[in-house]
């Protein structure tokens, strides 16, 4: 069952109980009060009649020592007729409980008479012929006679009013419940709107629409829940996007990997097949063996690079302090002998936090790339400068440059701007991917500035200890 319906039904049950009990209590209270008033009046009337009877009995001529039955009858008849509206209902019993006088329609039984003794007044409420009466009985003490005076007061009106009250209240209760149901239905659907919107959002998201957000329509706990839900959805969307990106990158990587494997393997298989199926002269055999060797070497280098990338990805750098000078001394020694290029090293003395062998690998890769991109005899400059938040290295060349739209792609594994040119220079598009991984564990990244046919400046900043970069 819907939450709004549960809310509606429970409210209606509470309302029905409250209205029912309060109505019953109210009508009954009015009835009890009216009945008590009527009883009071009936008892007062009974007392008045007793007094009137005893006074009338005193006026009986002295010749009677005992009040005769005929006089009792006469006094009773007078009392009966002295009623203000209609005639009273009275009944007189003698000492032996024999009826001396009874008004027409006095139909009460003698039960009350049997209970009355001494000087007490007694009463009861009786139902005769679908009418209600207050039946009273009082003892008369006149001229040595003990008589019983009974009266009947019609109180059917009080009972009819009670029945009417109940019926009216029942109708009011039904109307109130109906109106209450309509109002409560509106309130319930208003109160549960945030829940409905949240449910809709959950369904949309489950259906793959991760950008869908629940609309916030209240500022209470449910509003807070909506805010929290949307925040959760934001985090979820971000994570899913990241996972999708990772998955895509993995697929691209696998595709490129398979492709890069295929090229040397095809050459190796082709030349090996030629060697085994044809009788080649010495020169051609040597050439084929040479191809197989170089392509095999390419494969070996590629697998080693890949291994390096995987190991670097999983490791954490153990950063130690080194002087920049130490690195530049190493580079100068490495690129000192004539490689057909002009190397210029300029650096400021300073300290770096790094795993020095890894940083050397990065710089060697950058310098190799600069050489590959440049004409023989060009200048390749390697710079080291102190910056506010760390030490900055840069390798600058005047080579072919990298188009703007390719610059962010070259750090991806197997990516080469010009594939045939890169392969001819023994490249496989893994060098910068390795550099990026190494810099990542140093909290750094490659900064590429390049213009086609003008040259490139590829650098990175090694942050000071505790300062992260990126
Ligand atoms: P490779 O093994 O091909 O050198 P890298 O990952 O080191 O692989 O570089 C990826 C690609 O980026 C290269 O193939 C090249 O096209 C481009 N590249 C890298 N450095 C430079 C540079 N200094 N000038 C021009 N292109 C460059």
Coordinates of C-alpha atoms and ligand atoms in Angstrom, one line a residue:
X1 CA 0.0 0.0 0.0
X2 CA 1.2 3.5 -0.8
X3 CA 2.7 5.5 2.0
X4 CA 0.3 8.4 1.4
X5 CA -2.7 6.0 1.6
X6 CA -1.3 4.6 4.9
X7 CA -1.0 8.1 6.2
X8 CA -4.5 8.9 5.1
X9 CA -6.1 5.8 6.6
X10 CA -4.3 6.1 9.9
X11 CA -5.4 9.7 10.2
X12 CA -8.9 8.9 9.3
X13 CA -9.1 6.1 11.9
X14 CA -7.8 8.4 14.6
X15 CA -10.3 11.1 13.4
X16 CA -13.2 8.7 13.4
X17 CA -12.3 7.4 16.9
X18 CA -11.9 10.9 18.2
X19 CA -15.1 12.2 16.7
X20 CA -17.1 9.0 17.8
X21 CA -15.9 9.1 21.4
X22 CA -16.2 12.9 21.8
X23 CA -19.7 12.8 20.2
X24 CA -20.8 10.0 22.4
X25 CA -19.5 11.7 25.5
X26 CA -21.0 15.1 24.6
X27 CA -24.5 13.8 23.8
X28 CA -24.5 11.6 26.8
X29 CA -23.4 14.4 29.0
X30 CA -26.3 16.6 27.8
X31 CA -28.7 13.7 28.3
X32 CA -27.5 12.9 31.8
X33 CA -27.7 16.6 32.8
X34 CA -31.3 16.9 31.4
X35 CA -32.4 13.7 33.1
X36 CA -30.9 14.7 36.5
X37 CA -32.8 18.0 36.2
X38 CA -36.0 16.2 35.4
X39 CA -35.5 13.8 38.3
X40 CA -34.9 16.8 40.6
X41 CA -38.1 18.4 39.3
X42 CA -40.0 15.1 39.7
X43 CA -38.8 14.7 43.3
X44 CA -39.6 18.4 44.1
X45 CA -43.1 18.0 42.6
X46 CA -43.6 14.8 44.7
X47 CA -42.6 16.8 47.8
X48 CA -45.0 19.6 46.9
X49 CA -47.8 17.1 46.3
X50 CA -47.1 15.4 49.6
X51 CA -47.2 18.8 51.4
X52 CA -50.4 19.8 49.6
X53 CA -52.0 16.4 50.4
X54 CA -51.1 16.6 54.1
X55 CA -52.4 20.2 54.3
X56 CA -55.6 19.3 52.6
X57 CA -56.0 16.3 55.0
X58 CA -55.7 18.7 58.0
X59 CA -58.9 20.5 56.8
X60 CA -61.0 17.4 57.0
X61 CA -63.9 18.0 59.5
X62 CA -63.1 16.9 63.1
X63 CA -65.8 14.3 63.1
X64 CA -63.4 12.0 61.3
X65 CA -60.7 10.6 63.5
X66 CA -59.3 8.7 60.5
X67 CA -59.0 10.0 57.0
X68 CA -61.8 8.3 55.0
X69 CA -61.0 6.7 51.6
X70 CA -63.5 9.0 49.8
X71 CA -61.6 12.1 51.1
X72 CA -58.3 10.6 49.9
X73 CA -59.8 10.1 46.6
X74 CA -61.2 13.6 46.5
X75 CA -57.8 15.2 47.5
X76 CA -55.9 13.0 45.0
X77 CA -58.3 14.0 42.2
X78 CA -57.8 17.7 43.0
X79 CA -54.0 17.3 43.1
X80 CA -54.2 15.5 39.7
X81 CA -56.1 18.3 38.1
X82 CA -53.9 21.1 39.6
X83 CA -51.2 20.4 37.1
X84 CA -50.1 23.4 35.2
X85 CA -50.1 21.8 31.7
X86 CA -51.8 18.5 31.5
X87 CA -53.2 16.5 34.3
X88 CA -50.7 14.9 36.6
X89 CA -50.4 11.2 36.9
X90 CA -50.8 10.2 40.6
X91 CA -51.6 7.1 42.5
X92 CA -52.4 6.6 46.2
X93 CA -51.9 3.4 48.1
X94 CA -53.3 2.6 51.4
X95 CA -51.5 1.0 54.4
X96 CA -52.2 -2.5 53.1
X97 CA -50.8 -1.5 49.6
X98 CA -54.3 -1.4 48.1
X99 CA -54.9 1.2 45.5
X100 CA -57.1 4.1 46.8
X101 CA -56.7 6.3 43.7
X102 CA -55.0 6.1 40.3
X103 CA -55.0 8.5 37.4
X104 CA -55.9 7.2 34.0
X105 CA -52.8 5.9 32.3
X106 CA -50.8 5.3 35.5
X107 CA -49.4 2.0 34.4
X108 CA -46.3 1.6 36.5
X109 CA -46.0 -1.6 38.4
X110 CA -45.7 -1.8 42.2
X111 CA -42.0 -2.5 42.3
X112 CA -41.1 1.0 43.6
X113 CA -43.8 0.8 46.3
X114 CA -42.2 -2.3 47.7
X115 CA -38.9 -0.6 48.1
X116 CA -40.2 2.5 49.8
X117 CA -40.3 2.6 53.6
X118 CA -39.8 5.1 56.4
X119 CA -39.5 8.7 55.5
X120 CA -37.7 8.3 52.3
X121 CA -38.5 9.4 48.8
X122 CA -37.6 7.0 46.0
X123 CA -37.6 7.1 42.3
X124 CA -36.8 5.2 39.2
X125 CA -36.9 5.7 35.4
X126 CA -39.3 3.4 33.7
X127 CA -40.4 2.6 30.1
X128 CA -44.0 2.1 29.5
X129 CA -45.5 1.7 26.1
X130 CA -42.4 3.1 24.4
X131 CA -42.5 6.2 26.6
X132 CA -40.1 7.1 29.4
X133 CA -41.3 8.3 32.9
X134 CA -39.7 9.2 36.2
X135 CA -41.7 7.2 38.7
X136 CA -41.6 8.6 42.3
X137 CA -43.0 7.3 45.5
X138 CA -43.3 9.2 48.9
X139 CA -44.9 8.2 52.2
X140 CA -47.9 10.4 53.5
X141 CA -48.5 10.6 57.2
X142 CA -52.1 12.0 57.6
X143 CA -54.6 11.7 60.4
X144 CA -53.2 8.4 61.7
X145 CA -53.0 6.9 58.2
X146 CA -49.9 5.9 56.4
X147 CA -50.5 6.3 52.6
X148 CA -48.2 6.1 49.6
X149 CA -48.2 8.8 47.0
X150 CA -46.8 7.9 43.6
X151 CA -46.3 10.2 40.6
X152 CA -45.2 9.6 37.0
X153 CA -43.4 12.4 35.1
X154 CA -43.1 11.9 31.3
X155 CA -39.5 12.4 30.2
X156 CA -39.7 10.8 26.8
X157 CA -38.6 14.1 25.3
X158 CA -35.2 13.8 27.1
X159 CA -34.7 10.3 25.6
X160 CA -35.9 11.5 22.1
X161 CA -33.4 14.4 22.3
X162 CA -30.6 11.9 23.1
X163 CA -31.5 9.7 20.1
X164 CA -31.7 12.9 17.9
X165 CA -28.3 14.0 19.3
X166 CA -26.8 10.7 18.4
X167 CA -28.2 10.7 14.9
X168 CA -27.1 14.3 14.3
X169 CA -23.7 13.6 15.6
X170 CA -23.4 10.5 13.4
X171 CA -24.2 12.6 10.3
X172 CA -21.8 15.4 11.4
X173 CA -19.1 12.6 11.9
X174 CA -19.7 11.2 8.4
X175 CA -19.5 14.7 6.8
X176 CA -16.4 15.6 8.8
X177 CA -14.8 12.3 7.8
X178 CA -15.6 12.8 4.2
X179 CA -14.3 16.4 4.2
X180 CA -11.3 15.2 6.3
X181 CA -10.5 12.5 3.8
X182 CA -10.4 15.0 0.9
X183 CA -8.2 17.4 2.9
X184 CA -6.0 14.7 4.3
X185 CA -5.6 13.2 0.9
X186 CA -4.3 16.5 -0.4
X187 CA -2.0 17.0 2.6
X188 CA -0.7 13.4 2.4
X189 CA 0.1 13.7 -1.3
X190 CA 1.8 17.1 -0.6
X191 CA 3.8 15.6 2.3
X192 CA 4.9 12.6 0.3
X193 CA 5.8 14.5 -2.8
X194 CA 9.6 14.5 -2.0
X195 CA 9.4 10.7 -1.6
X196 CA 7.7 10.4 -5.0
X197 CA 10.3 12.6 -6.6
X198 CA 13.1 10.5 -5.0
X199 CA 11.5 7.3 -6.2
X200 CA 11.3 8.7 -9.7
X201 CA 15.0 9.8 -9.5
X202 CA 16.0 6.3 -8.3
X203 CA 14.2 4.7 -11.2
X204 CA 15.7 7.1 -13.7
X205 CA 19.2 6.4 -12.4
X206 CA 18.6 2.7 -12.3
X207 CA 17.6 3.0 -16.0
X208 CA 21.0 4.5 -16.8
X209 CA 20.2 8.2 -16.6
X210 CA 23.0 9.1 -14.1
X211 CA 22.6 12.8 -14.7
X212 CA 19.0 12.8 -13.4
X213 CA 18.6 14.6 -10.0
X214 CA 15.6 14.7 -7.6
X215 CA 13.9 18.1 -7.3
X216 CA 14.0 19.5 -3.8
X217 CA 10.6 20.7 -2.7
X218 CA 10.8 20.9 1.1
X219 CA 13.3 22.1 3.7
X220 CA 12.6 19.5 6.3
X221 CA 14.2 16.0 6.9
X222 CA 12.9 14.8 3.5
X223 CA 14.4 17.9 1.8
X224 CA 17.7 17.0 3.6
X225 CA 17.3 13.4 2.3
X226 CA 16.9 14.8 -1.3
X227 CA 20.1 16.9 -0.9
X228 CA 22.0 13.9 0.4
X229 CA 20.6 11.7 -2.3
X230 CA 21.7 14.2 -5.0
X231 CA 25.1 14.4 -3.5
X232 CA 25.3 10.6 -3.5
X233 CA 24.2 10.7 -7.2
X234 CA 26.9 13.2 -8.0
X235 CA 29.6 11.0 -6.5
X236 CA 28.1 8.0 -8.2
X237 CA 28.0 9.8 -11.6
X238 CA 31.6 10.9 -11.2
X239 CA 32.8 7.4 -10.3
X240 CA 30.8 5.8 -13.1
X241 CA 32.3 8.3 -15.6
X242 CA 35.7 7.5 -14.2
X243 CA 35.2 3.8 -14.6
X244 CA 33.8 4.3 -18.1
X245 CA 36.8 6.4 -19.0
X246 CA 39.2 3.8 -17.5
X247 CA 37.4 1.0 -19.4
X248 CA 37.6 2.9 -22.6
X249 CA 41.3 3.7 -22.0
X250 CA 41.9 0.0 -21.4
X251 CA 40.2 -1.0 -24.6
X252 CA 42.2 1.6 -26.5
X253 CA 45.3 0.3 -24.9
X254 CA 44.5 -3.3 -25.7
X255 CA 43.8 -2.4 -29.3
X256 CA 47.0 -0.4 -29.7
X257 CA 49.0 -3.1 -27.9
X258 CA 47.7 -5.7 -30.3
X259 CA 48.5 -3.5 -33.2
X260 CA 52.0 -2.7 -32.0
X261 CA 52.7 -6.4 -31.5
X262 CA 51.4 -7.3 -34.9
X263 CA 53.8 -5.1 -36.9
X264 CA 57.1 -6.6 -35.6
X265 CA 55.6 -10.1 -35.5
X266 CA 54.5 -9.9 -39.1
X267 CA 58.0 -8.9 -40.1
X268 CA 59.6 -11.6 -37.9
X269 CA 57.2 -14.4 -39.2
X270 CA 57.7 -13.2 -42.9
X271 CA 61.5 -13.3 -42.8
X272 CA 61.6 -16.5 -40.8
X273 CA 59.4 -18.1 -43.3
X274 CA 61.5 -16.9 -46.1
X275 CA 64.6 -18.3 -44.4
X276 CA 63.1 -21.8 -44.0
X277 CA 61.3 -22.1 -47.3
X278 CA 63.9 -20.6 -49.8
X279 CA 67.5 -21.2 -50.3
X280 CA 68.8 -17.7 -50.0
X281 CA 72.2 -16.5 -50.8
X282 CA 74.4 -15.4 -47.8
X283 CA 73.7 -11.7 -48.2
X284 CA 69.9 -12.1 -48.2
X285 CA 70.0 -14.6 -45.3
X286 CA 72.0 -12.1 -43.3
X287 CA 69.6 -9.4 -44.1
X288 CA 66.6 -11.5 -43.1
X289 CA 68.3 -12.6 -39.9
X290 CA 69.1 -8.9 -39.2
X291 CA 65.4 -7.9 -39.7
X292 CA 64.3 -10.7 -37.3
X293 CA 66.9 -9.6 -34.8
X294 CA 65.9 -5.8 -34.9
X295 CA 62.2 -6.5 -34.8
X296 CA 62.7 -9.0 -32.0
X297 CA 64.7 -6.3 -30.2
X298 CA 61.9 -3.9 -30.7
X299 CA 59.5 -6.3 -29.2
X300 CA 61.8 -6.9 -26.2
X301 CA 62.1 -3.1 -25.7
X302 CA 58.4 -2.7 -25.9
X303 CA 57.7 -5.5 -23.4
X304 CA 60.3 -4.0 -21.0
X305 CA 58.7 -0.6 -21.3
X306 CA 55.3 -2.0 -20.6
X307 CA 56.7 -3.8 -17.6
X308 CA 58.2 -0.6 -16.3
X309 CA 54.9 1.2 -16.7
X310 CA 53.0 -1.5 -14.8
X311 CA 55.6 -1.6 -12.0
X312 CA 55.7 2.2 -11.7
X313 CA 51.9 2.4 -11.6
X314 CA 51.8 0.0 -8.7
X315 CA 54.7 1.4 -6.7
X316 CA 55.1 4.4 -4.5
X317 CA 58.1 6.6 -4.9
X318 CA 60.6 6.7 -2.1
X319 CA 61.5 10.3 -2.3
X320 CA 64.9 11.5 -1.2
X321 CA 66.7 14.8 -1.4
X322 CA 69.2 15.2 -4.2
X323 CA 71.0 18.1 -5.7
X324 CA 69.9 19.1 -9.2
X325 CA 73.6 19.2 -10.1
X326 CA 73.8 15.4 -9.6
X327 CA 71.3 14.9 -12.3
X328 CA 72.8 17.3 -14.8
X329 CA 76.2 15.8 -14.3
X330 CA 74.7 12.4 -15.2
X331 CA 73.0 13.9 -18.3
X332 CA 76.1 15.7 -19.5
X333 CA 78.1 12.5 -19.2
X334 CA 75.4 10.6 -21.1
X335 CA 74.9 13.1 -23.9
X336 CA 78.5 14.4 -23.9
X337 CA 79.9 12.4 -26.7
X338 CA 78.9 13.4 -30.2
X339 CA 75.5 12.2 -31.2
X340 CA 75.2 14.5 -34.1
X341 CA 73.2 17.0 -31.9
X342 CA 74.2 20.1 -30.0
X343 CA 73.3 19.7 -26.3
X344 CA 73.0 22.7 -24.0
X345 CA 72.7 22.2 -20.3
X346 CA 71.9 25.2 -18.1
X347 CA 70.7 24.8 -14.5
X348 CA 70.4 26.6 -11.2
X349 CA 71.7 24.8 -8.2
X350 CA 68.9 23.6 -6.0
X351 CA 67.5 20.6 -4.2
X352 CA 64.9 18.1 -5.5
X353 CA 62.7 15.5 -3.8
X354 CA 62.7 12.5 -6.0
X355 CA 63.5 8.9 -6.7
X356 CA 66.5 10.0 -8.7
X357 CA 66.8 7.1 -11.1
X358 CA 63.2 7.5 -12.2
X359 CA 63.7 11.2 -12.8
X360 CA 66.7 10.4 -14.9
X361 CA 64.6 8.0 -16.9
X362 CA 62.1 10.8 -17.6
X363 CA 64.7 13.3 -18.7
X364 CA 66.5 10.7 -20.9
X365 CA 63.1 9.9 -22.6
X366 CA 62.4 13.6 -23.1
X367 CA 65.9 14.3 -24.5
X368 CA 65.6 11.2 -26.8
X369 CA 62.3 12.4 -28.1
X370 CA 63.7 15.9 -28.7
X371 CA 66.6 14.3 -30.7
X372 CA 64.1 12.1 -32.7
X373 CA 62.0 15.2 -33.5
X374 CA 64.9 17.3 -34.6
X375 CA 67.2 17.5 -37.6
X376 CA 70.7 16.2 -37.1
X377 CA 72.9 19.0 -35.8
X378 CA 70.1 20.9 -34.1
X379 CA 70.2 22.3 -30.6
X380 CA 68.6 20.5 -27.7
X381 CA 68.5 22.5 -24.5
X382 CA 68.0 21.0 -21.1
X383 CA 67.1 23.5 -18.3
X384 CA 66.8 23.4 -14.6
X385 CA 65.3 26.3 -12.6
X386 CA 64.2 27.0 -9.1
X387 CA 60.6 27.9 -8.8
X388 CA 58.6 29.1 -5.8
X389 CA 57.0 25.7 -5.2
X390 CA 59.7 23.3 -6.5
X391 CA 62.4 22.6 -9.1
X392 CA 61.5 22.8 -12.8
X393 CA 63.1 20.8 -15.6
X394 CA 62.5 21.4 -19.3
X395 CA 63.8 19.9 -22.5
X396 CA 63.6 22.3 -25.5
X397 CA 64.1 21.5 -29.1
X398 CA 63.6 23.2 -32.4
X399 CA 62.2 20.1 -34.1
X400 CA 59.0 19.2 -35.9
X401 CA 56.7 20.2 -32.9
X402 CA 53.4 18.7 -31.9
X403 CA 50.0 20.1 -33.1
X404 CA 47.9 21.6 -30.4
X405 CA 45.1 18.9 -30.7
X406 CA 47.7 16.1 -30.3
X407 CA 49.5 17.5 -27.3
X408 CA 47.2 15.9 -24.6
X409 CA 47.2 12.5 -26.4
X410 CA 51.0 11.9 -26.6
X411 CA 51.2 10.7 -23.0
X412 CA 48.8 7.8 -23.7
X413 CA 50.4 4.4 -24.2
X414 CA 51.1 3.6 -27.9
X415 CA 50.2 7.0 -29.1
X416 CA 52.4 8.4 -31.8
X417 CA 51.7 11.6 -33.8
X418 CA 53.4 10.3 -36.9
X419 CA 53.4 6.5 -36.7
X420 CA 55.7 5.6 -39.5
X421 CA 58.2 8.3 -38.5
X422 CA 58.1 7.1 -34.9
X423 CA 58.5 3.5 -35.8
X424 CA 61.4 4.3 -38.1
X425 CA 63.1 5.8 -35.1
X426 CA 62.4 2.7 -33.0
X427 CA 59.5 4.3 -31.2
X428 CA 56.4 2.5 -29.9
X429 CA 54.6 5.4 -28.2
X430 CA 55.4 4.1 -24.7
X431 CA 58.1 6.6 -23.5
X432 CA 55.9 9.5 -22.5
X433 CA 53.3 7.1 -20.9
X434 CA 56.1 5.8 -18.7
X435 CA 57.2 9.4 -17.9
X436 CA 53.6 10.3 -17.0
X437 CA 53.4 7.4 -14.5
X438 CA 56.7 8.3 -13.0
X439 CA 55.7 11.9 -12.6
X440 CA 52.3 10.9 -11.1
X441 CA 54.1 9.1 -8.2
X442 CA 56.1 12.3 -7.8
X443 CA 52.9 14.4 -7.7
X444 CA 53.8 16.0 -10.9
X445 CA 52.9 15.9 -14.6
X446 CA 54.2 16.8 -18.0
X447 CA 53.8 20.4 -19.2
X448 CA 53.9 20.6 -23.0
X449 CA 54.4 23.7 -25.1
X450 CA 54.8 23.1 -28.7
X451 CA 54.3 24.6 -32.1
X452 CA 54.5 22.6 -35.4
X453 CA 57.7 23.2 -37.3
X454 CA 59.1 25.5 -34.6
X455 CA 59.8 23.1 -31.7
X456 CA 58.7 21.9 -28.3
X457 CA 59.4 22.6 -24.7
X458 CA 58.4 19.7 -22.5
X459 CA 58.9 20.1 -18.8
X460 CA 57.8 19.2 -15.4
X461 CA 58.0 20.6 -11.9
X462 CA 59.2 18.5 -9.0
X463 CA 57.3 19.9 -6.0
X464 CA 59.0 20.7 -2.7
X465 CA 58.3 18.2 0.1
X466 CA 54.7 18.2 1.2
X467 CA 53.6 20.4 -1.7
X468 CA 51.5 18.5 -4.2
X469 CA 51.1 19.6 -7.7
X470 CA 48.5 18.9 -10.3
Ligands
LIG1 P1 58.0 7.1 -28.9 O1 58.5 5.9 -28.4 O2 57.3 7.1 -30.1 O3 59.0 8.3 -28.8 P2 56.7 8.6 -26.8 O4 55.7 8.2 -25.9 O5 58.0 9.0 -26.2 O6 56.9 7.4 -27.8 O7 56.2 9.8 -27.6 C1 54.9 9.7 -28.2 C2 54.8 10.6 -29.5 O8 54.9 11.9 -29.1 C3 56.0 10.4 -30.4 O9 55.8 9.3 -31.3 C4 56.0 11.7 -31.1 O10 55.1 11.7 -32.2 C5 55.5 12.7 -30.1 N1 56.6 13.5 -29.5 C6 57.2 13.2 -28.3 N2 58.1 14.2 -28.0 C7 58.1 15.0 -29.1 C8 58.9 16.2 -29.4 N3 59.8 16.7 -28.6 N4 58.7 16.8 -30.6 C9 57.7 16.3 -31.4 N5 57.0 15.2 -31.2 C10 57.2 14.5 -30.0

